[in-house]
Amino acid sequence: MTLPVGGTVQRYLWQQADGKRHVYDTNDQYPARVGQPLTVLCGDTVTVRVKDMQPGMWLDPTCRACAVELASVLGWSEDEIAQMVARWDEATK
């Protein structure tokens, strides 16, 4: 991983691609690059487009599988994850 001098990167980052906001592990790949395949936490391989890299323009829905997987790797309990999913389900009715 190449970083600016003295810089640090969070372990997991959100990246819009293929019509959703996904999460990727910066230990596996960093940074996300336009036109390059990016393996995300849900297991998909997505391709980032130029428009996906524009700050403030992330209007695509969150990948639910990535959100659940991120919660899991961050140590959320099964109950906490179930509560998140239930709130998500309620909000999208």
PDB file of N, CA and C in Angstrom:
ATOM      1  N   MET A   1       0.851  -1.164   0.000  1.00  0.00           N
ATOM      2  CA  MET A   1       0.000   0.000   0.000  1.00  0.00           C
ATOM      3  C   MET A   1       0.899   1.228   0.000  1.00  0.00           C
ATOM      4  N   THR A   2       0.706   2.125  -0.945  1.00  0.00           N
ATOM      5  CA  THR A   2       1.492   3.347  -1.024  1.00  0.00           C
ATOM      6  C   THR A   2       0.708   4.489  -0.392  1.00  0.00           C
ATOM      7  N   LEU A   3       1.324   5.150   0.565  1.00  0.00           N
ATOM      8  CA  LEU A   3       0.680   6.255   1.273  1.00  0.00           C
ATOM      9  C   LEU A   3       1.543   7.491   1.208  1.00  0.00           C
ATOM     10  N   PRO A   4       0.927   8.664   1.323  1.00  0.00           N
ATOM     11  CA  PRO A   4       1.743   9.866   1.434  1.00  0.00           C
ATOM     12  C   PRO A   4       2.589   9.775   2.709  1.00  0.00           C
ATOM     13  N   VAL A   5       3.711  10.470   2.721  1.00  0.00           N
ATOM     14  CA  VAL A   5       4.585  10.445   3.890  1.00  0.00           C
ATOM     15  C   VAL A   5       3.785  10.827   5.135  1.00  0.00           C
ATOM     16  N   GLY A   6       3.837   9.958   6.145  1.00  0.00           N
ATOM     17  CA  GLY A   6       3.135  10.222   7.398  1.00  0.00           C
ATOM     18  C   GLY A   6       1.636   9.957   7.348  1.00  0.00           C
ATOM     19  N   GLY A   7       1.115   9.503   6.210  1.00  0.00           N
ATOM     20  CA  GLY A   7      -0.325   9.298   6.073  1.00  0.00           C
ATOM     21  C   GLY A   7      -0.765   7.934   6.561  1.00  0.00           C
ATOM     22  N   THR A   8      -2.014   7.856   6.953  1.00  0.00           N
ATOM     23  CA  THR A   8      -2.600   6.580   7.330  1.00  0.00           C
ATOM     24  C   THR A   8      -3.938   6.437   6.621  1.00  0.00           C
ATOM     25  N   VAL A   9      -4.329   5.213   6.416  1.00  0.00           N
ATOM     26  CA  VAL A   9      -5.592   4.919   5.751  1.00  0.00           C
ATOM     27  C   VAL A   9      -6.390   3.999   6.653  1.00  0.00           C
ATOM     28  N   GLN A  10      -7.686   4.260   6.735  1.00  0.00           N
ATOM     29  CA  GLN A  10      -8.558   3.357   7.491  1.00  0.00           C
ATOM     30  C   GLN A  10      -8.503   1.974   6.866  1.00  0.00           C
ATOM     31  N   ARG A  11      -8.714   0.961   7.683  1.00  0.00           N
ATOM     32  CA  ARG A  11      -8.659  -0.424   7.200  1.00  0.00           C
ATOM     33  C   ARG A  11      -9.762  -0.687   6.174  1.00  0.00           C
ATOM     34  N   TYR A  12     -10.976  -0.213   6.436  1.00  0.00           N
ATOM     35  CA  TYR A  12     -12.102  -0.446   5.536  1.00  0.00           C
ATOM     36  C   TYR A  12     -12.620   0.886   5.022  1.00  0.00           C
ATOM     37  N   LEU A  13     -12.824   0.974   3.717  1.00  0.00           N
ATOM     38  CA  LEU A  13     -13.333   2.198   3.105  1.00  0.00           C
ATOM     39  C   LEU A  13     -14.551   1.887   2.241  1.00  0.00           C
ATOM     40  N   TRP A  14     -15.455   2.848   2.188  1.00  0.00           N
ATOM     41  CA  TRP A  14     -16.611   2.763   1.309  1.00  0.00           C
ATOM     42  C   TRP A  14     -16.198   3.257  -0.068  1.00  0.00           C
ATOM     43  N   GLN A  15     -16.718   2.607  -1.106  1.00  0.00           N
ATOM     44  CA  GLN A  15     -16.461   3.035  -2.479  1.00  0.00           C
ATOM     45  C   GLN A  15     -17.693   2.746  -3.324  1.00  0.00           C
ATOM     46  N   GLN A  16     -18.172   3.752  -3.990  1.00  0.00           N
ATOM     47  CA  GLN A  16     -19.295   3.580  -4.901  1.00  0.00           C
ATOM     48  C   GLN A  16     -18.783   2.890  -6.170  1.00  0.00           C
ATOM     49  N   ALA A  17     -19.536   1.900  -6.642  1.00  0.00           N
ATOM     50  CA  ALA A  17     -19.197   1.192  -7.883  1.00  0.00           C
ATOM     51  C   ALA A  17     -20.351   0.285  -8.275  1.00  0.00           C
ATOM     52  N   ASP A  18     -20.543   0.137  -9.553  1.00  0.00           N
ATOM     53  CA  ASP A  18     -21.577  -0.757 -10.092  1.00  0.00           C
ATOM     54  C   ASP A  18     -22.953  -0.499  -9.483  1.00  0.00           C
ATOM     55  N   GLY A  19     -23.260   0.765  -9.224  1.00  0.00           N
ATOM     56  CA  GLY A  19     -24.599   1.144  -8.789  1.00  0.00           C
ATOM     57  C   GLY A  19     -24.878   1.004  -7.299  1.00  0.00           C
ATOM     58  N   LYS A  20     -23.854   0.715  -6.486  1.00  0.00           N
ATOM     59  CA  LYS A  20     -24.033   0.617  -5.034  1.00  0.00           C
ATOM     60  C   LYS A  20     -22.800   1.178  -4.328  1.00  0.00           C
ATOM     61  N   ARG A  21     -22.966   1.461  -3.032  1.00  0.00           N
ATOM     62  CA  ARG A  21     -21.834   1.834  -2.186  1.00  0.00           C
ATOM     63  C   ARG A  21     -21.353   0.573  -1.484  1.00  0.00           C
ATOM     64  N   HIS A  22     -20.139   0.163  -1.797  1.00  0.00           N
ATOM     65  CA  HIS A  22     -19.551  -1.058  -1.266  1.00  0.00           C
ATOM     66  C   HIS A  22     -18.431  -0.719  -0.276  1.00  0.00           C
ATOM     67  N   VAL A  23     -17.966  -1.722   0.452  1.00  0.00           N
ATOM     68  CA  VAL A  23     -16.834  -1.579   1.364  1.00  0.00           C
ATOM     69  C   VAL A  23     -15.704  -2.479   0.867  1.00  0.00           C
ATOM     70  N   TYR A  24     -14.478  -1.930   0.909  1.00  0.00           N
ATOM     71  CA  TYR A  24     -13.330  -2.771   0.577  1.00  0.00           C
ATOM     72  C   TYR A  24     -12.267  -2.664   1.662  1.00  0.00           C
ATOM     73  N   ASP A  25     -11.417  -3.672   1.711  1.00  0.00           N
ATOM     74  CA  ASP A  25     -10.349  -3.783   2.698  1.00  0.00           C
ATOM     75  C   ASP A  25      -9.081  -3.176   2.110  1.00  0.00           C
ATOM     76  N   THR A  26      -8.593  -2.112   2.720  1.00  0.00           N
ATOM     77  CA  THR A  26      -7.397  -1.445   2.197  1.00  0.00           C
ATOM     78  C   THR A  26      -6.131  -2.270   2.402  1.00  0.00           C
ATOM     79  N   ASN A  27      -6.193  -3.300   3.250  1.00  0.00           N
ATOM     80  CA  ASN A  27      -5.034  -4.189   3.381  1.00  0.00           C
ATOM     81  C   ASN A  27      -4.875  -5.053   2.141  1.00  0.00           C
ATOM     82  N   ASP A  28      -5.974  -5.298   1.433  1.00  0.00           N
ATOM     83  CA  ASP A  28      -5.931  -6.127   0.228  1.00  0.00           C
ATOM     84  C   ASP A  28      -5.650  -5.308  -1.021  1.00  0.00           C
ATOM     85  N   GLN A  29      -6.183  -4.111  -1.063  1.00  0.00           N
ATOM     86  CA  GLN A  29      -6.006  -3.248  -2.239  1.00  0.00           C
ATOM     87  C   GLN A  29      -6.259  -1.803  -1.847  1.00  0.00           C
ATOM     88  N   TYR A  30      -5.406  -0.929  -2.320  1.00  0.00           N
ATOM     89  CA  TYR A  30      -5.557   0.500  -2.046  1.00  0.00           C
ATOM     90  C   TYR A  30      -4.688   1.248  -3.021  1.00  0.00           C
ATOM     91  N   PRO A  31      -5.150   2.299  -3.591  1.00  0.00           N
ATOM     92  CA  PRO A  31      -6.508   2.822  -3.518  1.00  0.00           C
ATOM     93  C   PRO A  31      -7.389   2.192  -4.594  1.00  0.00           C
ATOM     94  N   ALA A  32      -8.682   2.456  -4.491  1.00  0.00           N
ATOM     95  CA  ALA A  32      -9.596   2.064  -5.562  1.00  0.00           C
ATOM     96  C   ALA A  32      -9.241   2.922  -6.778  1.00  0.00           C
ATOM     97  N   ARG A  33      -9.218   2.314  -7.948  1.00  0.00           N
ATOM     98  CA  ARG A  33      -8.835   3.043  -9.158  1.00  0.00           C
ATOM     99  C   ARG A  33      -9.887   2.864 -10.248  1.00  0.00           C
ATOM    100  N   VAL A  34     -10.111   3.921 -10.976  1.00  0.00           N
ATOM    101  CA  VAL A  34     -11.066   3.902 -12.081  1.00  0.00           C
ATOM    102  C   VAL A  34     -10.652   2.827 -13.087  1.00  0.00           C
ATOM    103  N   GLY A  35     -11.631   2.006 -13.462  1.00  0.00           N
ATOM    104  CA  GLY A  35     -11.419   0.982 -14.477  1.00  0.00           C
ATOM    105  C   GLY A  35     -10.764  -0.294 -13.985  1.00  0.00           C
ATOM    106  N   GLN A  36     -10.324  -0.323 -12.728  1.00  0.00           N
ATOM    107  CA  GLN A  36      -9.669  -1.507 -12.182  1.00  0.00           C
ATOM    108  C   GLN A  36     -10.656  -2.330 -11.354  1.00  0.00           C
ATOM    109  N   PRO A  37     -10.585  -3.656 -11.424  1.00  0.00           N
ATOM    110  CA  PRO A  37     -11.463  -4.477 -10.598  1.00  0.00           C
ATOM    111  C   PRO A  37     -11.163  -4.248  -9.117  1.00  0.00           C
ATOM    112  N   LEU A  38     -12.206  -4.244  -8.309  1.00  0.00           N
ATOM    113  CA  LEU A  38     -12.095  -4.019  -6.873  1.00  0.00           C
ATOM    114  C   LEU A  38     -12.936  -5.082  -6.171  1.00  0.00           C
ATOM    115  N   THR A  39     -12.303  -5.918  -5.375  1.00  0.00           N
ATOM    116  CA  THR A  39     -13.027  -6.940  -4.629  1.00  0.00           C
ATOM    117  C   THR A  39     -13.540  -6.311  -3.343  1.00  0.00           C
ATOM    118  N   VAL A  40     -14.833  -6.435  -3.104  1.00  0.00           N
ATOM    119  CA  VAL A  40     -15.476  -5.788  -1.964  1.00  0.00           C
ATOM    120  C   VAL A  40     -15.941  -6.830  -0.949  1.00  0.00           C
ATOM    121  N   LEU A  41     -16.287  -6.379   0.258  1.00  0.00           N
ATOM    122  CA  LEU A  41     -16.575  -7.304   1.356  1.00  0.00           C
ATOM    123  C   LEU A  41     -17.725  -8.265   1.089  1.00  0.00           C
ATOM    124  N   CYS A  42     -18.666  -7.878   0.238  1.00  0.00           N
ATOM    125  CA  CYS A  42     -19.783  -8.789  -0.057  1.00  0.00           C
ATOM    126  C   CYS A  42     -19.350  -9.948  -0.942  1.00  0.00           C
ATOM    127  N   GLY A  43     -18.111  -9.898  -1.448  1.00  0.00           N
ATOM    128  CA  GLY A  43     -17.595 -10.961  -2.298  1.00  0.00           C
ATOM    129  C   GLY A  43     -17.636 -10.638  -3.778  1.00  0.00           C
ATOM    130  N   ASP A  44     -18.330  -9.570  -4.148  1.00  0.00           N
ATOM    131  CA  ASP A  44     -18.388  -9.173  -5.551  1.00  0.00           C
ATOM    132  C   ASP A  44     -17.074  -8.521  -5.973  1.00  0.00           C
ATOM    133  N   THR A  45     -16.823  -8.541  -7.265  1.00  0.00           N
ATOM    134  CA  THR A  45     -15.749  -7.753  -7.852  1.00  0.00           C
ATOM    135  C   THR A  45     -16.428  -6.694  -8.698  1.00  0.00           C
ATOM    136  N   VAL A  46     -16.184  -5.440  -8.378  1.00  0.00           N
ATOM    137  CA  VAL A  46     -16.847  -4.327  -9.037  1.00  0.00           C
ATOM    138  C   VAL A  46     -15.814  -3.500  -9.796  1.00  0.00           C
ATOM    139  N   THR A  47     -16.301  -2.617 -10.659  1.00  0.00           N
ATOM    140  CA  THR A  47     -15.413  -1.728 -11.404  1.00  0.00           C
ATOM    141  C   THR A  47     -15.824  -0.286 -11.123  1.00  0.00           C
ATOM    142  N   VAL A  48     -14.880   0.487 -10.646  1.00  0.00           N
ATOM    143  CA  VAL A  48     -15.115   1.891 -10.310  1.00  0.00           C
ATOM    144  C   VAL A  48     -15.071   2.719 -11.594  1.00  0.00           C
ATOM    145  N   ARG A  49     -16.056   3.597 -11.760  1.00  0.00           N
ATOM    146  CA  ARG A  49     -16.115   4.492 -12.912  1.00  0.00           C
ATOM    147  C   ARG A  49     -15.672   5.892 -12.491  1.00  0.00           C
ATOM    148  N   VAL A  50     -15.398   6.745 -13.438  1.00  0.00           N
ATOM    149  CA  VAL A  50     -14.985   8.118 -13.151  1.00  0.00           C
ATOM    150  C   VAL A  50     -16.018   8.806 -12.273  1.00  0.00           C
ATOM    151  N   LYS A  51     -17.299   8.663 -12.606  1.00  0.00           N
ATOM    152  CA  LYS A  51     -18.334   9.345 -11.829  1.00  0.00           C
ATOM    153  C   LYS A  51     -18.435   8.815 -10.393  1.00  0.00           C
ATOM    154  N   ASP A  52     -17.941   7.595 -10.150  1.00  0.00           N
ATOM    155  CA  ASP A  52     -17.947   7.028  -8.797  1.00  0.00           C
ATOM    156  C   ASP A  52     -16.911   7.688  -7.892  1.00  0.00           C
ATOM    157  N   MET A  53     -15.966   8.397  -8.468  1.00  0.00           N
ATOM    158  CA  MET A  53     -14.879   8.997  -7.698  1.00  0.00           C
ATOM    159  C   MET A  53     -15.121  10.474  -7.362  1.00  0.00           C
ATOM    160  N   GLN A  54     -16.243  11.025  -7.776  1.00  0.00           N
ATOM    161  CA  GLN A  54     -16.505  12.442  -7.543  1.00  0.00           C
ATOM    162  C   GLN A  54     -17.046  12.660  -6.139  1.00  0.00           C
ATOM    163  N   PRO A  55     -16.342  13.458  -5.328  1.00  0.00           N
ATOM    164  CA  PRO A  55     -16.792  13.723  -3.955  1.00  0.00           C
ATOM    165  C   PRO A  55     -18.199  14.316  -3.925  1.00  0.00           C
ATOM    166  N   GLY A  56     -18.983  13.864  -2.959  1.00  0.00           N
ATOM    167  CA  GLY A  56     -20.320  14.408  -2.766  1.00  0.00           C
ATOM    168  C   GLY A  56     -21.366  13.868  -3.712  1.00  0.00           C
ATOM    169  N   MET A  57     -20.995  12.971  -4.593  1.00  0.00           N
ATOM    170  CA  MET A  57     -21.943  12.474  -5.589  1.00  0.00           C
ATOM    171  C   MET A  57     -22.310  11.015  -5.359  1.00  0.00           C
ATOM    172  N   TRP A  58     -22.196  10.555  -4.139  1.00  0.00           N
ATOM    173  CA  TRP A  58     -22.493   9.166  -3.840  1.00  0.00           C
ATOM    174  C   TRP A  58     -23.958   8.995  -3.516  1.00  0.00           C
ATOM    175  N   LEU A  59     -24.753   8.823  -4.542  1.00  0.00           N
ATOM    176  CA  LEU A  59     -26.194   8.740  -4.377  1.00  0.00           C
ATOM    177  C   LEU A  59     -26.724   7.317  -4.507  1.00  0.00           C
ATOM    178  N   ASP A  60     -25.858   6.385  -4.862  1.00  0.00           N
ATOM    179  CA  ASP A  60     -26.295   5.007  -5.024  1.00  0.00           C
ATOM    180  C   ASP A  60     -26.584   4.372  -3.666  1.00  0.00           C
ATOM    181  N   PRO A  61     -27.465   3.382  -3.629  1.00  0.00           N
ATOM    182  CA  PRO A  61     -27.789   2.728  -2.347  1.00  0.00           C
ATOM    183  C   PRO A  61     -26.599   1.938  -1.796  1.00  0.00           C
ATOM    184  N   THR A  62     -26.600   1.775  -0.492  1.00  0.00           N
ATOM    185  CA  THR A  62     -25.565   0.999   0.185  1.00  0.00           C
ATOM    186  C   THR A  62     -25.764  -0.486  -0.088  1.00  0.00           C
ATOM    187  N   CYS A  63     -24.686  -1.192  -0.358  1.00  0.00           N
ATOM    188  CA  CYS A  63     -24.732  -2.647  -0.506  1.00  0.00           C
ATOM    189  C   CYS A  63     -24.981  -3.238   0.874  1.00  0.00           C
ATOM    190  N   ARG A  64     -26.122  -3.841   1.030  1.00  0.00           N
ATOM    191  CA  ARG A  64     -26.509  -4.399   2.325  1.00  0.00           C
ATOM    192  C   ARG A  64     -25.546  -5.490   2.782  1.00  0.00           C
ATOM    193  N   ALA A  65     -25.123  -6.338   1.872  1.00  0.00           N
ATOM    194  CA  ALA A  65     -24.201  -7.424   2.229  1.00  0.00           C
ATOM    195  C   ALA A  65     -22.863  -6.871   2.708  1.00  0.00           C
ATOM    196  N   CYS A  66     -22.376  -5.801   2.082  1.00  0.00           N
ATOM    197  CA  CYS A  66     -21.129  -5.173   2.536  1.00  0.00           C
ATOM    198  C   CYS A  66     -21.307  -4.577   3.931  1.00  0.00           C
ATOM    199  N   ALA A  67     -22.432  -3.932   4.178  1.00  0.00           N
ATOM    200  CA  ALA A  67     -22.685  -3.323   5.485  1.00  0.00           C
ATOM    201  C   ALA A  67     -22.724  -4.383   6.580  1.00  0.00           C
ATOM    202  N   VAL A  68     -23.369  -5.502   6.293  1.00  0.00           N
ATOM    203  CA  VAL A  68     -23.453  -6.589   7.272  1.00  0.00           C
ATOM    204  C   VAL A  68     -22.070  -7.194   7.506  1.00  0.00           C
ATOM    205  N   GLU A  69     -21.322  -7.414   6.446  1.00  0.00           N
ATOM    206  CA  GLU A  69     -19.984  -7.988   6.582  1.00  0.00           C
ATOM    207  C   GLU A  69     -19.053  -7.036   7.341  1.00  0.00           C
ATOM    208  N   LEU A  70     -19.159  -5.733   7.070  1.00  0.00           N
ATOM    209  CA  LEU A  70     -18.346  -4.761   7.797  1.00  0.00           C
ATOM    210  C   LEU A  70     -18.667  -4.792   9.288  1.00  0.00           C
ATOM    211  N   ALA A  71     -19.939  -4.820   9.617  1.00  0.00           N
ATOM    212  CA  ALA A  71     -20.342  -4.890  11.023  1.00  0.00           C
ATOM    213  C   ALA A  71     -19.759  -6.142  11.677  1.00  0.00           C
ATOM    214  N   SER A  72     -19.765  -7.238  10.956  1.00  0.00           N
ATOM    215  CA  SER A  72     -19.232  -8.491  11.478  1.00  0.00           C
ATOM    216  C   SER A  72     -17.730  -8.401  11.736  1.00  0.00           C
ATOM    217  N   VAL A  73     -16.960  -7.907  10.764  1.00  0.00           N
ATOM    218  CA  VAL A  73     -15.503  -7.837  10.949  1.00  0.00           C
ATOM    219  C   VAL A  73     -15.117  -6.798  12.002  1.00  0.00           C
ATOM    220  N   LEU A  74     -16.002  -5.839  12.255  1.00  0.00           N
ATOM    221  CA  LEU A  74     -15.734  -4.842  13.290  1.00  0.00           C
ATOM    222  C   LEU A  74     -16.128  -5.332  14.680  1.00  0.00           C
ATOM    223  N   GLY A  75     -16.659  -6.554  14.735  1.00  0.00           N
ATOM    224  CA  GLY A  75     -16.939  -7.161  16.029  1.00  0.00           C
ATOM    225  C   GLY A  75     -18.339  -6.972  16.577  1.00  0.00           C
ATOM    226  N   TRP A  76     -19.287  -6.534  15.746  1.00  0.00           N
ATOM    227  CA  TRP A  76     -20.667  -6.428  16.200  1.00  0.00           C
ATOM    228  C   TRP A  76     -21.180  -7.821  16.527  1.00  0.00           C
ATOM    229  N   SER A  77     -22.026  -7.896  17.531  1.00  0.00           N
ATOM    230  CA  SER A  77     -22.644  -9.173  17.883  1.00  0.00           C
ATOM    231  C   SER A  77     -23.712  -9.533  16.841  1.00  0.00           C
ATOM    232  N   GLU A  78     -24.106 -10.796  16.835  1.00  0.00           N
ATOM    233  CA  GLU A  78     -25.177 -11.224  15.925  1.00  0.00           C
ATOM    234  C   GLU A  78     -26.460 -10.455  16.202  1.00  0.00           C
ATOM    235  N   ASP A  79     -26.730 -10.185  17.485  1.00  0.00           N
ATOM    236  CA  ASP A  79     -27.924  -9.433  17.856  1.00  0.00           C
ATOM    237  C   ASP A  79     -27.867  -8.000  17.316  1.00  0.00           C
ATOM    238  N   GLU A  80     -26.705  -7.367  17.430  1.00  0.00           N
ATOM    239  CA  GLU A  80     -26.560  -6.000  16.914  1.00  0.00           C
ATOM    240  C   GLU A  80     -26.738  -5.963  15.396  1.00  0.00           C
ATOM    241  N   ILE A  81     -26.189  -6.958  14.725  1.00  0.00           N
ATOM    242  CA  ILE A  81     -26.340  -7.028  13.266  1.00  0.00           C
ATOM    243  C   ILE A  81     -27.801  -7.259  12.905  1.00  0.00           C
ATOM    244  N   ALA A  82     -28.474  -8.145  13.621  1.00  0.00           N
ATOM    245  CA  ALA A  82     -29.897  -8.409  13.366  1.00  0.00           C
ATOM    246  C   ALA A  82     -30.724  -7.141  13.578  1.00  0.00           C
ATOM    247  N   GLN A  83     -30.400  -6.374  14.601  1.00  0.00           N
ATOM    248  CA  GLN A  83     -31.115  -5.115  14.852  1.00  0.00           C
ATOM    249  C   GLN A  83     -30.879  -4.121  13.709  1.00  0.00           C
ATOM    250  N   MET A  84     -29.648  -4.045  13.214  1.00  0.00           N
ATOM    251  CA  MET A  84     -29.351  -3.161  12.084  1.00  0.00           C
ATOM    252  C   MET A  84     -30.169  -3.561  10.862  1.00  0.00           C
ATOM    253  N   VAL A  85     -30.191  -4.849  10.575  1.00  0.00           N
ATOM    254  CA  VAL A  85     -30.930  -5.347   9.412  1.00  0.00           C
ATOM    255  C   VAL A  85     -32.424  -5.076   9.577  1.00  0.00           C
ATOM    256  N   ALA A  86     -32.955  -5.278  10.780  1.00  0.00           N
ATOM    257  CA  ALA A  86     -34.378  -5.028  11.031  1.00  0.00           C
ATOM    258  C   ALA A  86     -34.711  -3.548  10.822  1.00  0.00           C
ATOM    259  N   ARG A  87     -33.857  -2.666  11.301  1.00  0.00           N
ATOM    260  CA  ARG A  87     -34.091  -1.220  11.096  1.00  0.00           C
ATOM    261  C   ARG A  87     -34.007  -0.880   9.621  1.00  0.00           C
ATOM    262  N   TRP A  88     -33.078  -1.507   8.931  1.00  0.00           N
ATOM    263  CA  TRP A  88     -32.916  -1.285   7.502  1.00  0.00           C
ATOM    264  C   TRP A  88     -34.183  -1.742   6.771  1.00  0.00           C
ATOM    265  N   ASP A  89     -34.678  -2.924   7.129  1.00  0.00           N
ATOM    266  CA  ASP A  89     -35.891  -3.452   6.511  1.00  0.00           C
ATOM    267  C   ASP A  89     -37.077  -2.514   6.740  1.00  0.00           C
ATOM    268  N   GLU A  90     -37.189  -2.025   7.968  1.00  0.00           N
ATOM    269  CA  GLU A  90     -38.289  -1.117   8.327  1.00  0.00           C
ATOM    270  C   GLU A  90     -38.210   0.183   7.533  1.00  0.00           C
ATOM    271  N   ALA A  91     -36.998   0.689   7.374  1.00  0.00           N
ATOM    272  CA  ALA A  91     -36.797   1.964   6.673  1.00  0.00           C
ATOM    273  C   ALA A  91     -37.061   1.859   5.181  1.00  0.00           C
ATOM    274  N   THR A  92     -36.936   0.663   4.628  1.00  0.00           N
ATOM    275  CA  THR A  92     -37.094   0.506   3.181  1.00  0.00           C
ATOM    276  C   THR A  92     -38.478  -0.012   2.772  1.00  0.00           C
ATOM    277  N   LYS A  93     -39.379  -0.095   3.726  1.00  0.00           N
ATOM    278  CA  LYS A  93     -40.750  -0.538   3.399  1.00  0.00           C
ATOM    279  C   LYS A  93     -41.491   0.514   2.638  1.00  0.00           C
TER     280      LYS A  93
END
